[in-house]
XYZ file of C-alpha atoms in Angstrom:
89
model
C -0.066 -0.140 -0.251
C 2.563 2.368 0.960
C 4.183 1.919 -2.708
C 1.143 3.156 -4.347
C 0.492 5.995 -2.165
C 4.048 6.851 -2.480
C 4.001 6.892 -6.460
C 0.427 8.545 -6.212
C 1.395 10.972 -3.361
C -1.424 13.727 -3.291
C -3.779 12.012 -5.608
C -4.697 8.623 -3.995
C -5.660 8.295 0.121
C -6.933 5.793 1.909
C -10.548 6.386 2.598
C -11.357 3.146 5.234
C -9.674 0.368 6.646
C -11.563 -1.156 9.759
C -13.515 2.024 10.549
C -16.605 3.349 8.268
C -19.758 1.942 7.811
C -19.670 -1.540 5.529
C -21.965 -4.771 4.835
C -22.298 -6.701 8.141
C -19.949 -9.167 7.016
C -17.172 -6.742 5.539
C -13.873 -7.803 5.378
C -12.896 -4.269 6.644
C -13.667 -5.241 10.183
C -11.325 -8.105 10.110
C -8.435 -5.933 8.786
C -8.214 -7.577 5.468
C -10.088 -4.686 2.986
C -8.988 -1.179 2.153
C -11.298 1.393 0.533
C -8.756 3.893 -1.898
C -10.098 7.061 -3.154
C -8.410 9.828 -5.683
C -8.285 12.945 -4.257
C -10.079 15.868 -6.419
C -8.073 17.326 -9.157
C -5.489 14.376 -9.410
C -4.164 13.324 -12.504
C -5.130 9.716 -12.298
C -8.221 7.664 -13.337
C -10.014 4.983 -11.741
C -9.154 2.530 -14.130
C -5.510 3.487 -14.205
C -5.424 3.263 -10.456
C -7.315 -0.113 -10.526
C -4.419 -1.879 -12.740
C -2.024 -0.349 -10.517
C -3.458 -1.770 -7.540
C -3.934 -5.322 -9.268
C -0.311 -5.501 -10.022
C 0.823 -4.073 -6.611
C -1.715 -6.203 -4.622
C -1.416 -9.422 -6.449
C -3.811 -12.087 -7.364
C -5.234 -13.077 -4.036
C -6.681 -9.601 -3.942
C -10.588 -8.960 -5.028
C -10.937 -5.729 -6.313
C -14.046 -3.592 -7.556
C -14.745 -0.165 -8.151
C -18.073 1.335 -5.959
C -20.186 4.505 -5.939
C -22.249 4.871 -2.742
C -21.475 1.237 -1.952
C -22.643 -0.621 -5.017
C -20.219 -1.890 -7.662
C -19.786 -0.007 -10.881
C -17.908 -0.235 -13.943
C -14.194 0.695 -13.266
C -13.711 1.667 -16.974
C -15.487 5.011 -16.873
C -18.238 5.107 -14.454
C -18.446 8.785 -13.598
C -19.828 8.005 -10.409
C -17.254 6.095 -9.107
C -16.368 7.230 -5.257
C -13.641 4.588 -4.313
C -11.847 1.156 -5.228
C -12.336 -1.731 -2.703
C -9.853 -4.090 -2.305
C -9.756 -7.111 -0.133
C -7.436 -9.765 0.498
C -8.542 -13.454 -0.261
C -6.995 -16.193 1.737
């Protein structure tokens, strides 16, 4: 995670780890999920961030773009508010 945030310093932030509102069985509460958010005015798209995260976090990571808690297409849905990534054992 530090590698990713360092590469996009000031453009991407961790929006949620173990806090926030999530579903009852959310992996956030077990410390196995993280939400990434692009800062307003940043020079990166969610599509690029998703590809970067997939490479950096590896094949055991489930990932999806979300808008207000629902899954949306990472390839251009303008309503995306974060990328949810969770480690799969």
